[in-house]
């Protein structure tokens, strides 16, 4: 699938078929994340792959929607702020780094016919407790991963280009 | 170009040909950013497109590399933290939102034969002054955009997958 086509057609999927994700496809989407650029190439990220139904059920403590745990795979994108680049003014870039890698993963998944959904509204402390994530590691986002059980047309609910682009100056 | 191929071959470009970017290609990469998902679909972003040599020279106050301003286009990715989603625990997501849109733009550019380079180490106050960006708007990243004047092989300097992936738990 062409890049622009993937960007144009990719939708947030909130209903998944009850079939597993092939190992080679899972490895390919993780590889897409691995290859992402990051500030000073520090790659301050860890991806946790959850497929165990028991662990998925426990993860509901952090995000309670049924469709979330009905996906065959859940991927938790973690950042290591202490190992990430910081700007001279103190600005932190770990959220940017992990978001780049996650978007790579999400677009690569769509090319493989796999749905995802960026999730931010999780209870981080609960997810960290369930997964045994160290206190100095942060969760930036989660996504379910699996074959979509819903069909959606292209994105239509975005601001027009002239509202979000300016030329030469503000 | 297929998504995974773009992710695998895309490199940071720090040398650009002295030829302009066609308007339709510029609009297509901006469209790729426009279509990006964001938390609660708030789309808290503005992209500033700089092509004027005078403005580019002024932007050197924020980032002094010659290759940066030698590109025919510079895109400044801005966030509106006050218009972005915040989690119940106060965690802010505007860096994630803008990073997703910027990575869309960057991959779409590569498909069009256009190089980019994520830049984080700019002096934000200088760039905001030059471009007249309001105080409540933040710059997340910049990138030059243009035809590459250097050839690079695929990415090789990334951690192996088994260092960045864990299964079921930390």
Coordinates of C-alpha atoms in Angstrom, one line a residue:
Chain A
X1 CA 0.0 0.0 0.0
X2 CA 1.3 3.4 -0.9
X3 CA 2.2 5.7 2.0
X4 CA -0.3 8.4 1.2
X5 CA -3.0 5.8 0.6
X6 CA -2.3 4.4 4.1
X7 CA -2.5 7.8 5.7
X8 CA -5.7 8.6 3.9
X9 CA -7.5 5.4 4.6
X10 CA -6.2 4.5 8.0
X11 CA -8.9 4.7 10.7
X12 CA -9.1 4.1 14.4
X13 CA -10.5 0.6 14.8
X14 CA -12.6 -0.2 17.8
X15 CA -13.9 -3.7 16.8
X16 CA -11.6 -6.7 16.2
X17 CA -12.0 -10.1 14.7
X18 CA -11.3 -13.0 17.1
X19 CA -8.4 -14.3 15.1
X20 CA -4.7 -14.1 16.0
X21 CA -2.1 -11.8 14.4
X22 CA 0.5 -13.9 12.5
X23 CA 3.9 -13.7 14.2
X24 CA 5.6 -12.4 11.0
X25 CA 3.2 -9.5 10.8
X26 CA 3.6 -8.7 14.5
X27 CA 7.4 -8.7 14.0
X28 CA 7.1 -6.5 10.9
X29 CA 5.1 -3.8 12.7
X30 CA 7.5 -3.9 15.6
X31 CA 10.3 -3.5 13.1
X32 CA 8.6 -0.4 11.7
X33 CA 8.8 1.1 15.2
X34 CA 12.3 0.0 15.7
X35 CA 13.5 1.8 12.6
X36 CA 12.0 5.2 13.6
X37 CA 14.2 8.2 14.0
X38 CA 14.6 9.7 17.5
X39 CA 16.4 12.7 18.9
X40 CA 20.2 12.1 18.8
X41 CA 19.2 8.5 17.9
X42 CA 18.8 7.6 21.5
X43 CA 15.8 5.3 20.8
X44 CA 14.4 5.8 24.3
X45 CA 11.6 3.3 24.0
X46 CA 10.3 -0.2 24.9
X47 CA 7.3 -1.8 23.4
X48 CA 5.4 -4.4 25.5
X49 CA 3.3 -6.9 23.5
X50 CA 0.4 -8.4 25.4
X51 CA -1.5 -11.4 24.0
X52 CA -2.2 -13.4 27.1
X53 CA -6.0 -13.2 27.9
X54 CA -5.3 -13.1 31.6
X55 CA -2.9 -10.2 31.3
X56 CA -5.4 -8.4 28.9
X57 CA -8.1 -8.8 31.5
X58 CA -5.9 -7.3 34.2
X59 CA -5.1 -4.4 31.9
X60 CA -8.8 -3.5 32.0
X61 CA -7.9 -1.8 35.3
X62 CA -6.2 0.9 33.2
X63 CA -8.7 1.2 30.4
X64 CA -12.1 -0.4 30.7
X65 CA -13.5 -0.6 27.2
X66 CA -14.4 -4.1 26.1
X67 CA -13.2 -3.6 22.5
X68 CA -9.7 -2.8 23.8
X69 CA -9.2 -6.2 25.3
X70 CA -11.0 -8.0 22.6
X71 CA -8.2 -7.4 20.2
X72 CA -5.8 -10.3 20.0
X73 CA -2.8 -8.1 20.7
X74 CA -2.2 -5.0 22.8
X75 CA 0.9 -3.0 22.4
X76 CA 2.1 -0.6 25.1
X77 CA 4.5 2.1 24.0
X78 CA 6.9 3.1 26.8
X79 CA 9.4 5.8 27.1
X80 CA 12.6 6.1 29.1
X81 CA 12.7 9.9 29.9
X82 CA 16.1 9.4 31.7
X83 CA 17.6 8.0 28.6
X84 CA 16.1 10.4 26.1
X85 CA 17.5 13.6 24.7
X86 CA 16.7 16.9 26.4
X87 CA 17.1 20.3 24.7
X88 CA 19.4 22.9 26.1
X89 CA 16.4 24.7 27.5
X90 CA 15.2 21.6 29.3
X91 CA 12.5 20.7 26.9
X92 CA 11.9 16.9 26.9
X93 CA 11.5 15.0 23.6
X94 CA 10.6 11.5 24.8
X95 CA 6.9 11.9 23.9
X96 CA 7.9 13.0 20.4
X97 CA 10.3 10.1 20.0
X98 CA 7.8 7.4 21.1
X99 CA 5.0 9.0 19.0
X100 CA 7.1 8.8 15.9
X101 CA 7.9 5.2 16.5
X102 CA 4.2 4.4 17.3
X103 CA 3.0 6.1 14.1
X104 CA 5.4 4.0 12.1
X105 CA 4.0 0.9 13.8
X106 CA 0.4 2.0 13.1
X107 CA 0.9 2.8 9.4
X108 CA 2.8 -0.4 8.9
X109 CA 0.0 -2.3 10.6
X110 CA -2.6 -0.8 8.3
X111 CA -0.5 -1.9 5.3
X112 CA -0.7 -5.4 6.7
X113 CA -4.5 -5.2 7.0
X114 CA -4.3 -4.7 10.7
X115 CA -6.2 -2.2 12.7
X116 CA -5.0 -0.1 15.6
X117 CA -6.3 2.7 17.8
X118 CA -4.2 5.3 19.6
X119 CA -5.2 5.2 23.3
X120 CA -4.1 8.0 25.6
X121 CA -6.9 7.9 28.2
X122 CA -5.5 5.0 30.2
X123 CA -4.7 5.0 33.9
X124 CA -0.9 4.9 33.8
X125 CA -0.4 3.8 37.4
X126 CA -2.7 0.8 36.9
X127 CA -1.1 -0.3 33.7
X128 CA 2.4 0.1 35.2
X129 CA 1.3 -2.0 38.2
X130 CA -0.2 -4.8 36.0
X131 CA 2.8 -5.0 33.7
X132 CA 5.5 -4.4 36.3
X133 CA 6.9 -1.3 34.6
X134 CA 9.6 0.5 36.6
X135 CA 8.8 3.8 38.1
X136 CA 11.2 5.7 35.9
X137 CA 9.6 4.4 32.7
X138 CA 6.5 6.2 31.3
X139 CA 3.7 4.9 29.1
X140 CA 3.1 7.2 26.2
X141 CA 0.3 5.3 24.4
X142 CA -1.3 2.0 23.9
X143 CA -3.0 0.4 20.9
X144 CA -4.9 -2.8 20.3
X145 CA -3.7 -4.6 17.2
X146 CA -5.8 -7.0 15.1
X147 CA -7.9 -7.6 12.1
X148 CA -10.7 -5.0 11.9
X149 CA -14.3 -6.2 12.4
X150 CA -15.6 -2.9 11.2
X151 CA -15.3 -1.0 7.9
X152 CA -14.9 2.7 7.7
X153 CA -14.5 5.1 4.9
X154 CA -11.7 7.6 4.6
X155 CA -11.2 10.3 7.3
X156 CA -13.6 13.3 6.8
X157 CA -13.6 15.1 10.2
X158 CA -10.4 17.1 9.9
X159 CA -10.0 20.9 9.7
X160 CA -9.4 22.2 6.2
X161 CA -5.9 22.8 5.1
X162 CA -6.2 26.6 5.1
X163 CA -7.0 26.5 8.8
X164 CA -3.9 24.7 9.8
X165 CA -1.3 26.0 7.4
X166 CA 0.3 29.5 7.2
X167 CA 2.9 30.7 4.8
X168 CA 6.2 32.5 5.7
X169 CA 5.0 33.6 9.1
X170 CA 2.2 33.3 11.6
Chain B
X1 CA 6.1 3.4 -2.4
X2 CA 4.9 0.9 0.1
X3 CA 4.6 2.0 3.7
X4 CA 7.2 -0.4 5.1
X5 CA 9.6 0.4 2.3
X6 CA 9.3 4.1 3.1
X7 CA 9.9 3.5 6.8
X8 CA 13.0 1.3 6.0
X9 CA 14.6 3.6 3.5
X10 CA 13.7 7.0 4.8
X11 CA 16.8 8.8 6.1
X12 CA 17.5 12.2 7.7
X13 CA 18.6 14.4 4.8
X14 CA 21.1 17.2 5.5
X15 CA 22.0 18.3 1.9
X16 CA 19.4 19.6 -0.6
X17 CA 19.4 20.3 -4.3
X18 CA 18.8 23.9 -5.2
X19 CA 15.5 23.3 -7.0
X20 CA 12.0 24.2 -5.7
X21 CA 9.4 21.8 -4.4
X22 CA 6.4 21.6 -6.7
X23 CA 3.2 23.1 -5.2
X24 CA 1.2 19.9 -5.6
X25 CA 3.8 17.9 -3.7
X26 CA 4.0 20.5 -1.0
X27 CA 0.2 20.4 -0.6
X28 CA 0.2 16.6 -0.6
X29 CA 2.7 16.4 2.3
X30 CA 0.7 19.0 4.2
X31 CA -2.4 17.0 3.5
X32 CA -0.7 13.9 5.0
X33 CA -0.2 16.0 8.2
X34 CA -3.8 17.3 8.1
X35 CA -5.2 13.7 8.0
X36 CA -3.4 12.6 11.1
X37 CA -5.2 11.3 14.2
X38 CA -5.0 13.3 17.4
X39 CA -6.3 12.9 20.9
X40 CA -10.1 13.5 20.9
X41 CA -9.6 14.7 17.2
X42 CA -8.7 18.2 18.5
X43 CA -6.0 18.7 15.8
X44 CA -4.1 21.2 17.9
X45 CA -1.6 22.1 15.3
X46 CA -0.4 24.7 12.8
X47 CA 2.2 24.2 10.1
X48 CA 4.2 27.2 8.9
X49 CA 5.7 26.9 5.5
X50 CA 8.8 29.1 4.8
X51 CA 10.2 29.4 1.3
X52 CA 11.2 33.1 1.3
X53 CA 15.0 33.3 1.4
X54 CA 14.9 36.4 3.6
X55 CA 12.8 34.6 6.2
X56 CA 15.0 31.5 5.9
X57 CA 18.0 33.6 6.7
X58 CA 16.3 35.1 9.7
X59 CA 15.4 31.6 10.9
X60 CA 19.2 31.0 11.2
X61 CA 18.9 32.8 14.5
X62 CA 17.1 29.7 15.8
X63 CA 19.2 27.0 14.1
X64 CA 22.5 27.8 12.5
X65 CA 23.3 25.0 10.2
X66 CA 23.8 26.0 6.6
X67 CA 22.1 22.9 5.2
X68 CA 19.0 23.8 7.1
X69 CA 18.4 27.0 5.3
X70 CA 19.7 25.7 1.9
X71 CA 16.5 23.6 1.6
X72 CA 13.9 25.2 -0.6
X73 CA 11.2 24.8 2.1
X74 CA 11.3 24.8 5.9
X75 CA 8.2 23.5 7.7
X76 CA 7.7 24.5 11.3
X77 CA 5.3 22.3 13.3
X78 CA 3.5 24.2 16.0
X79 CA 1.2 23.0 18.8
X80 CA -1.6 24.8 20.6
X81 CA -1.3 23.3 24.1
X82 CA -4.4 25.3 25.2
X83 CA -6.5 23.7 22.5
X84 CA -5.1 20.2 23.0
X85 CA -6.5 17.3 25.0
X86 CA -5.2 16.7 28.5
X87 CA -5.6 13.5 30.4
X88 CA -7.5 13.3 33.7
X89 CA -4.1 13.2 35.5
X90 CA -3.0 16.4 33.8
X91 CA -0.7 14.7 31.3
X92 CA -0.4 16.7 28.1
X93 CA -0.6 15.2 24.7
X94 CA 0.2 18.0 22.3
X95 CA 3.7 16.8 21.6
X96 CA 2.3 13.4 20.7
X97 CA -0.4 14.9 18.5
X98 CA 2.0 17.1 16.5
X99 CA 4.7 14.3 16.3
X100 CA 2.1 12.0 14.7
X101 CA 1.1 14.6 12.1
X102 CA 4.8 15.4 11.4
X103 CA 5.7 11.8 10.9
X104 CA 2.8 11.5 8.4
X105 CA 4.2 14.5 6.6
X106 CA 7.8 13.1 6.6
X107 CA 6.8 9.7 5.3
X108 CA 4.6 11.2 2.6
X109 CA 7.5 13.4 1.6
X110 CA 9.8 10.5 1.2
X111 CA 7.2 8.8 -1.1
X112 CA 7.3 12.0 -3.2
X113 CA 11.1 11.8 -3.4
X114 CA 11.5 14.6 -0.9
X115 CA 14.0 14.6 2.0
X116 CA 13.3 15.9 5.5
X117 CA 15.1 16.0 8.8
X118 CA 13.5 16.1 12.2
X119 CA 15.0 19.1 14.0
X120 CA 14.5 19.6 17.8
X121 CA 17.6 21.5 18.7
X122 CA 16.3 24.9 17.6
X123 CA 16.1 28.0 19.8
X124 CA 12.3 28.2 20.2
X125 CA 12.2 31.9 21.4
X126 CA 14.2 33.0 18.4
X127 CA 12.0 31.1 15.9
X128 CA 8.9 32.4 17.5
X129 CA 10.2 36.0 17.3
X130 CA 11.2 35.7 13.6
X131 CA 7.9 34.1 12.6
X132 CA 5.6 36.1 14.9
X133 CA 4.3 33.0 16.7
X134 CA 2.0 33.9 19.7
X135 CA 3.3 33.2 23.1
X136 CA 0.7 30.4 23.8
X137 CA 1.8 28.4 20.8
X138 CA 4.7 26.0 21.0
X139 CA 7.1 24.8 18.3
X140 CA 7.5 21.0 18.5
X141 CA 9.8 20.5 15.6
X142 CA 11.0 21.8 12.3
X143 CA 12.1 20.1 9.1
X144 CA 13.7 21.2 5.9
X145 CA 11.9 19.8 2.8
X146 CA 13.5 19.4 -0.6
X147 CA 15.1 17.1 -3.1
X148 CA 18.0 15.2 -1.5
X149 CA 21.5 16.0 -2.7
X150 CA 22.9 13.0 -0.8
X151 CA 22.3 9.3 -1.1
X152 CA 22.1 7.1 1.9
X153 CA 21.5 3.4 2.4
X154 CA 18.9 2.0 4.8
X155 CA 19.1 2.7 8.5
X156 CA 21.5 0.4 10.3
X157 CA 22.2 2.1 13.6
X158 CA 19.2 1.0 15.6
X159 CA 19.0 -1.2 18.7
X160 CA 18.0 -4.8 17.9
X161 CA 14.4 -5.8 18.3
X162 CA 15.0 -8.0 21.4
X163 CA 16.4 -4.9 23.2
X164 CA 13.3 -2.9 22.7
X165 CA 10.4 -5.4 22.8
X166 CA 9.1 -7.3 25.8
X167 CA 6.3 -9.9 25.9
X168 CA 3.4 -9.9 28.3
X169 CA 5.1 -7.8 31.0
X170 CA 8.2 -5.8 31.7

